[in-house]
mmCIF file with all atom_site columns, C-alpha atoms in Angstrom:
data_model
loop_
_atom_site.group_PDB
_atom_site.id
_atom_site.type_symbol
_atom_site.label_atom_id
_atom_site.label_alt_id
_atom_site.label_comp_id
_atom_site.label_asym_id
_atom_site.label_entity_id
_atom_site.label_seq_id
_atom_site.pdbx_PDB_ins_code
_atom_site.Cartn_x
_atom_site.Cartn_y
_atom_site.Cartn_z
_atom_site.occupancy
_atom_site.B_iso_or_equiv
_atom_site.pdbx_formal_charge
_atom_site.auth_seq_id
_atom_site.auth_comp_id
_atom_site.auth_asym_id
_atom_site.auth_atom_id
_atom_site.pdbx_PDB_model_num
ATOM 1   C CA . UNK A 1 1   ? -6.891  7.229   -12.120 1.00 42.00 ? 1   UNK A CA 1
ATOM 2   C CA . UNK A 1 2   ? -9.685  9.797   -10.786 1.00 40.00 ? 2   UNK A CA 1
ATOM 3   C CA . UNK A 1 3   ? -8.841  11.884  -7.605  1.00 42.00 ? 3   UNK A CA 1
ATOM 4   C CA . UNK A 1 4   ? -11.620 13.382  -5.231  1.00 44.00 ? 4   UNK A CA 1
ATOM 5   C CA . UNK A 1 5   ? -14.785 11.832  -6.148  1.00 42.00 ? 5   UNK A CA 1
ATOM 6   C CA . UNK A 1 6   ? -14.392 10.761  -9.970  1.00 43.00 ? 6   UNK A CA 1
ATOM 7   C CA . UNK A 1 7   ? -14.943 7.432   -11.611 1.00 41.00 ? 7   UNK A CA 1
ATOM 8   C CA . UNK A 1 8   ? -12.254 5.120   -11.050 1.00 41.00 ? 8   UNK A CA 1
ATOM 9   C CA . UNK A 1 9   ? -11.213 2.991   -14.069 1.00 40.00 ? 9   UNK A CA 1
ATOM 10  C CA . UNK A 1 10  ? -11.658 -1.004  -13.731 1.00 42.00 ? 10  UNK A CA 1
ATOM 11  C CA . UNK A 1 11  ? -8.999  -1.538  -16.199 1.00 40.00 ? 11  UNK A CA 1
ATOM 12  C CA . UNK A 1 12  ? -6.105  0.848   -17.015 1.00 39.00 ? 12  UNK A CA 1
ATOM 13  C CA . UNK A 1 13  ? -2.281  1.626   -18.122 1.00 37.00 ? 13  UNK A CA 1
ATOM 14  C CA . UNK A 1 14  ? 0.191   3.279   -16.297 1.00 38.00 ? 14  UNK A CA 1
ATOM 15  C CA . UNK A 1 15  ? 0.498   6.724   -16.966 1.00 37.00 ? 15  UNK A CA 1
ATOM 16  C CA . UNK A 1 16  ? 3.072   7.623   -19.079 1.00 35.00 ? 16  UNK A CA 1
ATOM 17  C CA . UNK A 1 17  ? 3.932   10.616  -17.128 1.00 34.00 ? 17  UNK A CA 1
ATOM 18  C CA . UNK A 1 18  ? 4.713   8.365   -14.359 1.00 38.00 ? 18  UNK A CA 1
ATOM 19  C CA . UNK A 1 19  ? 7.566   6.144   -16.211 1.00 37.00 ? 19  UNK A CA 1
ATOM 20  C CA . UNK A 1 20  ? 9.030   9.030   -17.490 1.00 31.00 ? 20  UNK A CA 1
ATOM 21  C CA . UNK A 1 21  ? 9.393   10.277  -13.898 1.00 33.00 ? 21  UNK A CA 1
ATOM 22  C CA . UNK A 1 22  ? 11.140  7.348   -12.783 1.00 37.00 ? 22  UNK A CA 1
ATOM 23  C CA . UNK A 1 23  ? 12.788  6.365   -16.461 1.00 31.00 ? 23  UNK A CA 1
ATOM 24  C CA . UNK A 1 24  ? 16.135  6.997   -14.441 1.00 30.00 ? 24  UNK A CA 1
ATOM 25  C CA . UNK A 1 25  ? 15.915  3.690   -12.390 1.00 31.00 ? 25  UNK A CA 1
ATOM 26  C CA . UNK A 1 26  ? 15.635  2.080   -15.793 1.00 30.00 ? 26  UNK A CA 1
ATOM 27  C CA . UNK A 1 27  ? 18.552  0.114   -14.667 1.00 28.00 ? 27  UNK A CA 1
ATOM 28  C CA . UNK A 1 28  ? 16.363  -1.069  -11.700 1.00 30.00 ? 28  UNK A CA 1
ATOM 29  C CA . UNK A 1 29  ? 15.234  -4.943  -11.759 1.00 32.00 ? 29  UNK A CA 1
ATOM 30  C CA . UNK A 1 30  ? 12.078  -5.787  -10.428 1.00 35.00 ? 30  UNK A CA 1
ATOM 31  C CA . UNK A 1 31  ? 12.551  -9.380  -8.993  1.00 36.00 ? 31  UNK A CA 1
ATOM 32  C CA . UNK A 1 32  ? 14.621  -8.686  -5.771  1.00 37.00 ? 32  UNK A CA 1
ATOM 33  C CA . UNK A 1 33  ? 16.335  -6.421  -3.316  1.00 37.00 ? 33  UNK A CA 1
ATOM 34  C CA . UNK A 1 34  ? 19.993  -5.971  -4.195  1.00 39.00 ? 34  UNK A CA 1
ATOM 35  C CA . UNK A 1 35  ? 21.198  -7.279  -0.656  1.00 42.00 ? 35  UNK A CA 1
ATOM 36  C CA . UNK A 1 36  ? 18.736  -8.970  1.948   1.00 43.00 ? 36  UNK A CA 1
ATOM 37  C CA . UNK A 1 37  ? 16.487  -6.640  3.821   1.00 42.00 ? 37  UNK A CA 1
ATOM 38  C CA . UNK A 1 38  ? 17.157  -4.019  1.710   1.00 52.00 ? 38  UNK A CA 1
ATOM 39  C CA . UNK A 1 39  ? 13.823  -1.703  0.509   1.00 58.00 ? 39  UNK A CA 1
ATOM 40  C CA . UNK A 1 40  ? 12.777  -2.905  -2.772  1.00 61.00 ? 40  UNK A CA 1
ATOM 41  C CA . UNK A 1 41  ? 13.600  -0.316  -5.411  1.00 64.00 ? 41  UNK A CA 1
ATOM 42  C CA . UNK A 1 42  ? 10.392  0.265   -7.426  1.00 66.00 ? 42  UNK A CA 1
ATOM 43  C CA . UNK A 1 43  ? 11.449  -0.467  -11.530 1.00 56.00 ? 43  UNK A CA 1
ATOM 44  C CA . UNK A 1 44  ? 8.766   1.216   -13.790 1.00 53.00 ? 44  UNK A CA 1
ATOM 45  C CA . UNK A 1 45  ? 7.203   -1.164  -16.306 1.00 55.00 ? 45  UNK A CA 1
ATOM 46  C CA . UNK A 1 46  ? 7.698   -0.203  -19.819 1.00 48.00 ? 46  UNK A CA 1
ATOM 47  C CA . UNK A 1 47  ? 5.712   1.986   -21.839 1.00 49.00 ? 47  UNK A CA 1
ATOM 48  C CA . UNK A 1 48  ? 2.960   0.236   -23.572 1.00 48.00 ? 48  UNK A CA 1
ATOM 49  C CA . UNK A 1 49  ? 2.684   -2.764  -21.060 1.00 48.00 ? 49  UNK A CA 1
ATOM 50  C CA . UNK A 1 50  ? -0.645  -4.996  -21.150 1.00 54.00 ? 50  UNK A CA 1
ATOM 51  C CA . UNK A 1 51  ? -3.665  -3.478  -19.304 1.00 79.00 ? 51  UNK A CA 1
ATOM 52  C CA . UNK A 1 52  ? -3.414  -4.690  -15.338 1.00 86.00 ? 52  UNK A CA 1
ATOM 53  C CA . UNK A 1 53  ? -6.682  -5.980  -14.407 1.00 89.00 ? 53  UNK A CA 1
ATOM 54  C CA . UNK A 1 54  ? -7.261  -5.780  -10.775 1.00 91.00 ? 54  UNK A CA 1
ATOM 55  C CA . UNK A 1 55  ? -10.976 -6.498  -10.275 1.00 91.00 ? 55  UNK A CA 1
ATOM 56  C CA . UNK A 1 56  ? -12.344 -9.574  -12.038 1.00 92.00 ? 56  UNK A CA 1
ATOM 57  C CA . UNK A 1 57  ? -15.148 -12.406 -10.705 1.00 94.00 ? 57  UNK A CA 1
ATOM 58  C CA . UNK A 1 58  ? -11.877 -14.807 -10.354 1.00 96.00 ? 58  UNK A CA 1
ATOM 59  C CA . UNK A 1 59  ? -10.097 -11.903 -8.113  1.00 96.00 ? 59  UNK A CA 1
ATOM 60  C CA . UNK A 1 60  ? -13.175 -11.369 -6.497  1.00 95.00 ? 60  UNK A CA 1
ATOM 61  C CA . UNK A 1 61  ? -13.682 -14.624 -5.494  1.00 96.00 ? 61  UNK A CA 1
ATOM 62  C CA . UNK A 1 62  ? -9.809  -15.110 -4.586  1.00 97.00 ? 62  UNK A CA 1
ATOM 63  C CA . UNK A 1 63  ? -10.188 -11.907 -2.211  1.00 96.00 ? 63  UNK A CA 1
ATOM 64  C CA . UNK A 1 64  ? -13.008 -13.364 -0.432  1.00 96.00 ? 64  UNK A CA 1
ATOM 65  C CA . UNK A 1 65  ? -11.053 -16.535 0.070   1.00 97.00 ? 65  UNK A CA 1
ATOM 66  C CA . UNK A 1 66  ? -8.353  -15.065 1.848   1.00 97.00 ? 66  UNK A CA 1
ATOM 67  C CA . UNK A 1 67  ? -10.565 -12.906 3.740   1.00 97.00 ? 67  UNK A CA 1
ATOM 68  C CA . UNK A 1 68  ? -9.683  -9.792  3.239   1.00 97.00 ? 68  UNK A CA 1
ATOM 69  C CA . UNK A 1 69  ? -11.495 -6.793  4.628   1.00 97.00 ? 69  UNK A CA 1
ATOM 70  C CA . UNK A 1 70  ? -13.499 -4.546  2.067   1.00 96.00 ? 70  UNK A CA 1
ATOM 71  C CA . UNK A 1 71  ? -12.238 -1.442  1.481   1.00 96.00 ? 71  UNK A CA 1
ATOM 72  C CA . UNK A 1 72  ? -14.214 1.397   2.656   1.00 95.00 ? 72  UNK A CA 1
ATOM 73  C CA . UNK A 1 73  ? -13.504 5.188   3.274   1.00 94.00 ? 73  UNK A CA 1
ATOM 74  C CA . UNK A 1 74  ? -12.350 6.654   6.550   1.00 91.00 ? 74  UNK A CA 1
ATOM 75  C CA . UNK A 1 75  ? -14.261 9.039   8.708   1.00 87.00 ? 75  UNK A CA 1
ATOM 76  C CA . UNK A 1 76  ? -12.413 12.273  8.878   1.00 81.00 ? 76  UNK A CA 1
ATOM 77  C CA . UNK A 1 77  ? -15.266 15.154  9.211   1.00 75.00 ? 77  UNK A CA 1
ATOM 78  C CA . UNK A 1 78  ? -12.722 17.923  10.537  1.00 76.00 ? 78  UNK A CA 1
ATOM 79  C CA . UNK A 1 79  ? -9.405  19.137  10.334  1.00 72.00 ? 79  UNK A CA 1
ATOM 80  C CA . UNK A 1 80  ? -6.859  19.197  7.361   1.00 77.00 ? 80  UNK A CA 1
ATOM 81  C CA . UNK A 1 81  ? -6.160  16.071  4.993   1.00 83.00 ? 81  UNK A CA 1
ATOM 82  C CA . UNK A 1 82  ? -3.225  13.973  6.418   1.00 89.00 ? 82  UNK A CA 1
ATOM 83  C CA . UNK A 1 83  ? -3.071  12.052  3.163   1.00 95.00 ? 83  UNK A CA 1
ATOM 84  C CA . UNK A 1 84  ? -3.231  12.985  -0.331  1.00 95.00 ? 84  UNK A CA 1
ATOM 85  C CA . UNK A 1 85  ? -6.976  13.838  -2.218  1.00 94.00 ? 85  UNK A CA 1
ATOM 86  C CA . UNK A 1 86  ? -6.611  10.458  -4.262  1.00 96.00 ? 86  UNK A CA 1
ATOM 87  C CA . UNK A 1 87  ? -9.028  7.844   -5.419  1.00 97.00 ? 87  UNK A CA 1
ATOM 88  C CA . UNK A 1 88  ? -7.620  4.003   -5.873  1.00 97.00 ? 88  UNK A CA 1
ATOM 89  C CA . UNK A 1 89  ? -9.532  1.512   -6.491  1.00 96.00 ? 89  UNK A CA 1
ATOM 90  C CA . UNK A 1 90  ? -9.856  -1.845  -4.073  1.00 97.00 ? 90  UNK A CA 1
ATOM 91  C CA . UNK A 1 91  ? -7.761  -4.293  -4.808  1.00 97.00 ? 91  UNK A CA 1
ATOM 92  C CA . UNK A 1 92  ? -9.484  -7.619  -6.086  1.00 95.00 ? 92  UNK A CA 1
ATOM 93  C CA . UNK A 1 93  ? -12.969 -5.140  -6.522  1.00 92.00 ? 93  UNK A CA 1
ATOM 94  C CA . UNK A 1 94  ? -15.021 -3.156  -4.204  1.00 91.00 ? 94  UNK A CA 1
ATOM 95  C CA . UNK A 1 95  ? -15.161 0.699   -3.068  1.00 92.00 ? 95  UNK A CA 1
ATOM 96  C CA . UNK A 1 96  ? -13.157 2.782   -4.498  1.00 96.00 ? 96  UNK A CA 1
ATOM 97  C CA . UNK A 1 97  ? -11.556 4.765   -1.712  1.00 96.00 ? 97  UNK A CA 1
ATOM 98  C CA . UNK A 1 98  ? -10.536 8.692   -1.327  1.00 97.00 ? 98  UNK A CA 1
ATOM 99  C CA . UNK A 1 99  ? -7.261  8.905   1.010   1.00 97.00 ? 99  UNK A CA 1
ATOM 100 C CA . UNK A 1 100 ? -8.014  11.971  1.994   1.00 96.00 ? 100 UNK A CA 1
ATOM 101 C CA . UNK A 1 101 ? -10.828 10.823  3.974   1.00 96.00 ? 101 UNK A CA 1
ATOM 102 C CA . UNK A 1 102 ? -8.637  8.641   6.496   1.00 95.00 ? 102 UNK A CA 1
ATOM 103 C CA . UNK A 1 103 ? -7.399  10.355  9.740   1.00 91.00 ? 103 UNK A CA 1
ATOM 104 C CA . UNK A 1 104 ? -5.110  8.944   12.324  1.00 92.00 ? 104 UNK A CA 1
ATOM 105 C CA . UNK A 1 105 ? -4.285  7.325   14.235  1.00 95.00 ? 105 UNK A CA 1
ATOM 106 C CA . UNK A 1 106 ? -3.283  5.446   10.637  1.00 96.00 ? 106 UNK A CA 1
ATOM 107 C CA . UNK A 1 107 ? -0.562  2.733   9.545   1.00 98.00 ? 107 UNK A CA 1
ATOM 108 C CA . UNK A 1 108 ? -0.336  2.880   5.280   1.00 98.00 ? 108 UNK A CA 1
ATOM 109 C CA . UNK A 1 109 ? 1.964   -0.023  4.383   1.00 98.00 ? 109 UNK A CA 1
ATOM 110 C CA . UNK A 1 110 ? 3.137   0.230   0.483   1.00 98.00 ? 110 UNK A CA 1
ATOM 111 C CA . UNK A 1 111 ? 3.883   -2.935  -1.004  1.00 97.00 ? 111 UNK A CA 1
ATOM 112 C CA . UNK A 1 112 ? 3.626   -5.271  -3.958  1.00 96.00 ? 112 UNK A CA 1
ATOM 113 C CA . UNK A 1 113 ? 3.919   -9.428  -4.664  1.00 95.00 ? 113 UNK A CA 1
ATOM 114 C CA . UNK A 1 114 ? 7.527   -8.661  -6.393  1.00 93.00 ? 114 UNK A CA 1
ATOM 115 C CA . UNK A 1 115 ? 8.952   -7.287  -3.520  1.00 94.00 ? 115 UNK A CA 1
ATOM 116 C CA . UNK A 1 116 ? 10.510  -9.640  -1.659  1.00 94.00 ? 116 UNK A CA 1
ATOM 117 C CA . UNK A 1 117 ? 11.492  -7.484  2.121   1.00 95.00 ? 117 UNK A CA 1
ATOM 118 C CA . UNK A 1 118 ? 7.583   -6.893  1.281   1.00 96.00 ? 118 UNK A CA 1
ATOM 119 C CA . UNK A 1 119 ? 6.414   -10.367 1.270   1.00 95.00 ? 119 UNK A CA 1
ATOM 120 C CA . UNK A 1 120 ? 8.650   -10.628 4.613   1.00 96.00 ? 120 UNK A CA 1
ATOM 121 C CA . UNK A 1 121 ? 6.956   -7.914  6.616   1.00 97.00 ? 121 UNK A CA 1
ATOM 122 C CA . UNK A 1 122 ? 3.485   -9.080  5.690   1.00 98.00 ? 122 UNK A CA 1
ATOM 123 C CA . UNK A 1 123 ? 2.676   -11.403 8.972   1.00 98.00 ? 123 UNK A CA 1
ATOM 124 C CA . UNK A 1 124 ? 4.619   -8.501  11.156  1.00 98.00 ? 124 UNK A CA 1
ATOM 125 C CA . UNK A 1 125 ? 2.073   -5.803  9.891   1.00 98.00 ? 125 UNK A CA 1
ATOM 126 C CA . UNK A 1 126 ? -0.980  -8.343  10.095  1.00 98.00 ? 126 UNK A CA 1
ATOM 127 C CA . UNK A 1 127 ? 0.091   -9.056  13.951  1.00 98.00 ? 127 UNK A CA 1
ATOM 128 C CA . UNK A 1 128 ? 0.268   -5.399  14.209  1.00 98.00 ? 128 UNK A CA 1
ATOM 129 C CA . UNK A 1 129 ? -3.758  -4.944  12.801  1.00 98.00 ? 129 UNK A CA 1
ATOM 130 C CA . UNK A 1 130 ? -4.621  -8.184  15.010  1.00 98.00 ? 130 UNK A CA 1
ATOM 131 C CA . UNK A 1 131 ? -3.167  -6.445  18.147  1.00 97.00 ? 131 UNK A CA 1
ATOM 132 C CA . UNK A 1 132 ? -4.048  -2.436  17.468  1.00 97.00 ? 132 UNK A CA 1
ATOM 133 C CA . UNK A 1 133 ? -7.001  -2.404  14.772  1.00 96.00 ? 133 UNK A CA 1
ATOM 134 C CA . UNK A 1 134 ? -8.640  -1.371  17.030  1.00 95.00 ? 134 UNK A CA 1
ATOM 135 C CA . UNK A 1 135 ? -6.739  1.799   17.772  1.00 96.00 ? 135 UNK A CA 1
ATOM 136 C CA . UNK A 1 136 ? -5.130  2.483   14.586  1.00 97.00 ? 136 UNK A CA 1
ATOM 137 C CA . UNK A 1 137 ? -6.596  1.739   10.836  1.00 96.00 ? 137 UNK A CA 1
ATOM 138 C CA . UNK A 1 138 ? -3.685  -0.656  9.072   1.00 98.00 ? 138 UNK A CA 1
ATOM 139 C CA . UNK A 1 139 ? -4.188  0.005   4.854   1.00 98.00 ? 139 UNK A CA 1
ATOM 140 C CA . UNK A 1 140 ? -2.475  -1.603  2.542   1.00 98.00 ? 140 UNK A CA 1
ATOM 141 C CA . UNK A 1 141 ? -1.687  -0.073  -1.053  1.00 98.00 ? 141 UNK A CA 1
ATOM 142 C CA . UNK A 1 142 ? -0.127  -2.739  -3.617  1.00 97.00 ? 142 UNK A CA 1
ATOM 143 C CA . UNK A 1 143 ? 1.731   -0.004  -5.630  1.00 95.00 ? 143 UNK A CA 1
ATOM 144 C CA . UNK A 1 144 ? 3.121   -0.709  -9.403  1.00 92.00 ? 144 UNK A CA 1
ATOM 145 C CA . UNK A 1 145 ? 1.564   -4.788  -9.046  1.00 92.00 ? 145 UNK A CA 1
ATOM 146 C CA . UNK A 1 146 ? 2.389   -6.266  -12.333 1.00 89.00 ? 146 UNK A CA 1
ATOM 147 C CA . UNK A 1 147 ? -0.015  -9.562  -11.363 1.00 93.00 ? 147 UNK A CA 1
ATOM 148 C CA . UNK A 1 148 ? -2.972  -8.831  -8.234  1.00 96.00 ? 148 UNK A CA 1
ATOM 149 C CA . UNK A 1 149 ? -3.561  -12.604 -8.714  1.00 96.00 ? 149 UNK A CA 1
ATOM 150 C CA . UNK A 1 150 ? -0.519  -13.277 -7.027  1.00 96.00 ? 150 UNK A CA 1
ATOM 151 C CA . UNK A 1 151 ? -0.523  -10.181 -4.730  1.00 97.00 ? 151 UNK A CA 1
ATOM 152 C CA . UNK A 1 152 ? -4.188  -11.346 -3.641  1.00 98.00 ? 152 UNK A CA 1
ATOM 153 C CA . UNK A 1 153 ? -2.372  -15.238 -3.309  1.00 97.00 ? 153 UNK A CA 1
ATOM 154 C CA . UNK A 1 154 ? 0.566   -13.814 -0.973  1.00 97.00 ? 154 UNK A CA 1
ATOM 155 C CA . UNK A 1 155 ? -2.256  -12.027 0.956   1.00 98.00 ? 155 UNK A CA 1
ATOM 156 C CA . UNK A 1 156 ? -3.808  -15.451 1.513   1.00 98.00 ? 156 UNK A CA 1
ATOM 157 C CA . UNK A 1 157 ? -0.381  -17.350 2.104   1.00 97.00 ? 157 UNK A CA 1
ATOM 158 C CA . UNK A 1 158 ? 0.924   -14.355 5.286   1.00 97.00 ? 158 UNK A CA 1
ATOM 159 C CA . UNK A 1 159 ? -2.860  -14.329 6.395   1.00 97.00 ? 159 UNK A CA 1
ATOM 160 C CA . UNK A 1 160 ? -2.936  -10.214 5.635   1.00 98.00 ? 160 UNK A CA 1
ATOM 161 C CA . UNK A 1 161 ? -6.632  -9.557  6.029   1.00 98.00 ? 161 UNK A CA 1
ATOM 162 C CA . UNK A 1 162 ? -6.598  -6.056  6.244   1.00 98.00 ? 162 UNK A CA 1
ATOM 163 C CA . UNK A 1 163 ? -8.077  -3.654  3.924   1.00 98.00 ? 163 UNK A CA 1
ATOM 164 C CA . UNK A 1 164 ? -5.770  -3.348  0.266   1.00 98.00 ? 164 UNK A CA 1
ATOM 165 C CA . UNK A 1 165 ? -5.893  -0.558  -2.253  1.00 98.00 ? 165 UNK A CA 1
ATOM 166 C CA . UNK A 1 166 ? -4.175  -0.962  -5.674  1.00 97.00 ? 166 UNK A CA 1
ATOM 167 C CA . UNK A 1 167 ? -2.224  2.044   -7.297  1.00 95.00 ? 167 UNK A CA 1
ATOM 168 C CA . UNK A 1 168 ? -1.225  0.556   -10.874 1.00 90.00 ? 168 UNK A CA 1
ATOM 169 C CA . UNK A 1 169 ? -0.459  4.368   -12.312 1.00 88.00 ? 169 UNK A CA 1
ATOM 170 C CA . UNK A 1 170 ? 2.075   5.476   -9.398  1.00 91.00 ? 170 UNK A CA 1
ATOM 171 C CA . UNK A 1 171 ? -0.024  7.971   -8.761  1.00 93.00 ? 171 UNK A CA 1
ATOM 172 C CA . UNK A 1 172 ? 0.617   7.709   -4.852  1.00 94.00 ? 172 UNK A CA 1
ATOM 173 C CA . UNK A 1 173 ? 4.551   8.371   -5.647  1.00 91.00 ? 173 UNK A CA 1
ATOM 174 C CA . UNK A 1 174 ? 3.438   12.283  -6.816  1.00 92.00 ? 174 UNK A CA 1
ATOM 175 C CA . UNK A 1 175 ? 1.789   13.318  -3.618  1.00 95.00 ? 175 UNK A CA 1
ATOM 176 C CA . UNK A 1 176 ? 2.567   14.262  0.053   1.00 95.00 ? 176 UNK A CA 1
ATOM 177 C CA . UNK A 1 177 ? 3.664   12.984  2.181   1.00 96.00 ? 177 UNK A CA 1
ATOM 178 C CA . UNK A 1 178 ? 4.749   10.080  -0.324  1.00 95.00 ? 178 UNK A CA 1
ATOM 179 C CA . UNK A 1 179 ? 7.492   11.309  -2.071  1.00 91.00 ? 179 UNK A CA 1
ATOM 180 C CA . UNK A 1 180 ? 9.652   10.588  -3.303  1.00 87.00 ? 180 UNK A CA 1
ATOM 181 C CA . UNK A 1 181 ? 8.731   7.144   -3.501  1.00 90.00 ? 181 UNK A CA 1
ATOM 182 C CA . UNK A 1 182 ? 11.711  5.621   -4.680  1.00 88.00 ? 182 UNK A CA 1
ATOM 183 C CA . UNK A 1 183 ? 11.414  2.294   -3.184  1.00 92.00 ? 183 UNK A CA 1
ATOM 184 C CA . UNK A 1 184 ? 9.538   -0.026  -1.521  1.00 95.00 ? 184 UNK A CA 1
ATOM 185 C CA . UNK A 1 185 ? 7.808   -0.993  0.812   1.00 96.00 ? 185 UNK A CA 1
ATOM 186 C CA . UNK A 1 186 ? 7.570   2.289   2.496   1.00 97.00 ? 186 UNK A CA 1
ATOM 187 C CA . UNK A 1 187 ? 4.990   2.737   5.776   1.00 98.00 ? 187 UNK A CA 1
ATOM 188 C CA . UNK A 1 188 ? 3.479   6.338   6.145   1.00 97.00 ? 188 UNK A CA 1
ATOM 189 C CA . UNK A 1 189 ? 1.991   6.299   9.864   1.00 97.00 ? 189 UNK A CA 1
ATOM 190 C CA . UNK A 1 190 ? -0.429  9.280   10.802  1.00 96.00 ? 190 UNK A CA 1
ATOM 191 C CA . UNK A 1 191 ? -1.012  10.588  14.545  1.00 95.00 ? 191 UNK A CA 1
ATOM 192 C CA . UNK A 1 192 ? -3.948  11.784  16.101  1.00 91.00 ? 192 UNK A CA 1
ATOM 193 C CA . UNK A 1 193 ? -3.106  15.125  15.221  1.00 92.00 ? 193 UNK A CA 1
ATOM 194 C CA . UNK A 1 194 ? -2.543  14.668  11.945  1.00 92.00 ? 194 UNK A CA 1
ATOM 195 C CA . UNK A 1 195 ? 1.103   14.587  11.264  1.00 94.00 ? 195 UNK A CA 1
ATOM 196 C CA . UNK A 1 196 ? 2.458   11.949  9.344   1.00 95.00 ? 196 UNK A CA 1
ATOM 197 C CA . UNK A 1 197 ? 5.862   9.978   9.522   1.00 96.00 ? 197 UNK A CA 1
ATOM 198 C CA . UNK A 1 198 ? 7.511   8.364   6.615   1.00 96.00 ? 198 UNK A CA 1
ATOM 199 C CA . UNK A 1 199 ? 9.769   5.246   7.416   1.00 96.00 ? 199 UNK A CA 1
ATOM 200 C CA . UNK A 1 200 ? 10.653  4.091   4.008   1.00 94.00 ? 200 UNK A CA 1
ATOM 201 C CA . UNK A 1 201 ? 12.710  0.897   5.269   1.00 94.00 ? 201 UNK A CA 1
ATOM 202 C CA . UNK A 1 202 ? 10.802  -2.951  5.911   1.00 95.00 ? 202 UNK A CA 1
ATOM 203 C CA . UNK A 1 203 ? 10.830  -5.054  9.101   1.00 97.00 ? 203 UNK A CA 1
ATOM 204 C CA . UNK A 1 204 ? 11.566  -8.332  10.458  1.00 96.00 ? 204 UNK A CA 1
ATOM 205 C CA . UNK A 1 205 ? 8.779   -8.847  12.738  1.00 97.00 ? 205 UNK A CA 1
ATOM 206 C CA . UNK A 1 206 ? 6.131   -7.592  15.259  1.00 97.00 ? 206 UNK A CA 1
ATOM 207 C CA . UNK A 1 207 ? 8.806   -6.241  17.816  1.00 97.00 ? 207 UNK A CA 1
ATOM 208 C CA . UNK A 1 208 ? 10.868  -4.428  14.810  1.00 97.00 ? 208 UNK A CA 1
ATOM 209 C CA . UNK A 1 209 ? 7.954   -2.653  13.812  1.00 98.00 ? 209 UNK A CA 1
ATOM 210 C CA . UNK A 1 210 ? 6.439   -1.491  16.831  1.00 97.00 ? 210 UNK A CA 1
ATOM 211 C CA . UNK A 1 211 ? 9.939   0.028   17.561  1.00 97.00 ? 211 UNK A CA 1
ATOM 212 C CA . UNK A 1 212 ? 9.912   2.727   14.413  1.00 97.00 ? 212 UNK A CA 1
ATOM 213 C CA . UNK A 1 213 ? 5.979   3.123   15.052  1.00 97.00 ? 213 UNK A CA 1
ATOM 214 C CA . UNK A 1 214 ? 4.738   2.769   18.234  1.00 96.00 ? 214 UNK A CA 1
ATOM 215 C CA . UNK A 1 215 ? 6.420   6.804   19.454  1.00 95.00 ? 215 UNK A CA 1
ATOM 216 C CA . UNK A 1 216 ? 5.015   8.284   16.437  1.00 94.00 ? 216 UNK A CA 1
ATOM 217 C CA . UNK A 1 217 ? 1.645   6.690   17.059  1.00 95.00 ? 217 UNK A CA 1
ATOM 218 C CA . UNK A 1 218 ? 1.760   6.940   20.721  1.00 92.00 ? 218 UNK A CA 1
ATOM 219 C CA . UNK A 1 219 ? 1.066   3.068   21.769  1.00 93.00 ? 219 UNK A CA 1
ATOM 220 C CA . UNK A 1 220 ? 1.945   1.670   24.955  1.00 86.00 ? 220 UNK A CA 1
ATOM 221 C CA . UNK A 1 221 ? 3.445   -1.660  24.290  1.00 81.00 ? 221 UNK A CA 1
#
């Protein structure tokens, strides 16, 4: 995956760097959360695994379907970088976008289809970017997707139609203010000032996320 303003792949393989880092949650499954409501722990795929392809005329078509918004760069012009100089591509095709461009006030919700607490939170975080888009960007990144067929289908199914970013390499998990991303989903939310907030837990609904986000955001609710 490029970084800063580099071609982005339309196919690729996860790095191999990145399953040796997490090779120690080998024991890890990847098709629930141990308990209910529990963060998803993320489970490296193994070495060699087919080529994910995440932007094809079917996935294309399936993104425009569901209506999800294209993906498109933020607007920062001053001040330092909240999130990390990284390139990902858009889910189900379009601009590749640089993170470092965004600025807050900013919700980024890391997910994937597997993840079941992730699937959950969906319609809370799609209420939240129907009631405060327009006060605060809501991204999506689908991180470690082993099928963006069914991650676009879910997107359809919770009516998620904010923008979605795809990280297939893990790249996001080796930058600030990311790491260690051990699980998911994780939210990052970024203030006005710049200074982000980790909450690396998932929520039940509207009310349960506006309680860990709306101080570090500063929303009136």
């Amino acid at each position: 995956m490029s970084t800063g303003t580099g071609p982005v792949r339309r196919r690729t393989t996860r790095l191999a760097a990145a399953a040796l880092v997490l090779v120690a949650l080998a024991g890890c499954t990847s098709g629930g959360a141990e308990e209910e409501g529990d963060p998803f722990t993320v489970a490296p795929r193994a070495p060699g695994a087919p080529d994910i392809d995440y932007d094809s005329p079917e996935l294309q078509d399936a993104r425009a379907a569901a209506g999800i918004e294209a993906c498109a760069p933020g607007d920062r012009t001053t001040g330092p970088a909240a999130l990390p100089d990284l390139t990902l591509p858009c889910l189900g095709g379009g601009e590749a976008v640089d993170l470092s461009t965004f600025q807050g006030p900013l919700l980024v919700n890391v997910w994937a289809s597997f993840c079941t607490p992730c699937r959950k939170e969906l319609p809370a975080l799609q209420q939240f970017h129907e009631q405060y888009g327009d006060q605060v960007t809501v991204l999506g990144v689908d991180y470690n997707e082993t099928s963006p067929a069914e991650a676009i289908a879910l997107l359809e199914e919770t009516g998620a139609t904010y923008p979605q970013l795809i990280d297939i390499e893990l790249e996001l998990g080796t930058r600030e203010p990311f790491v260690p991303l051990r699980a998911i989903p994780m939210t990052v939310v970024v203030d006005a000032d710049g200074q982000a907030t980790v909450l690396p837990q998932s929520f039940d609904d509207l009310d349960d996320l506006l309680d860990a986000v709306a101080g570090p955001l500063g929303l009136e609710r």
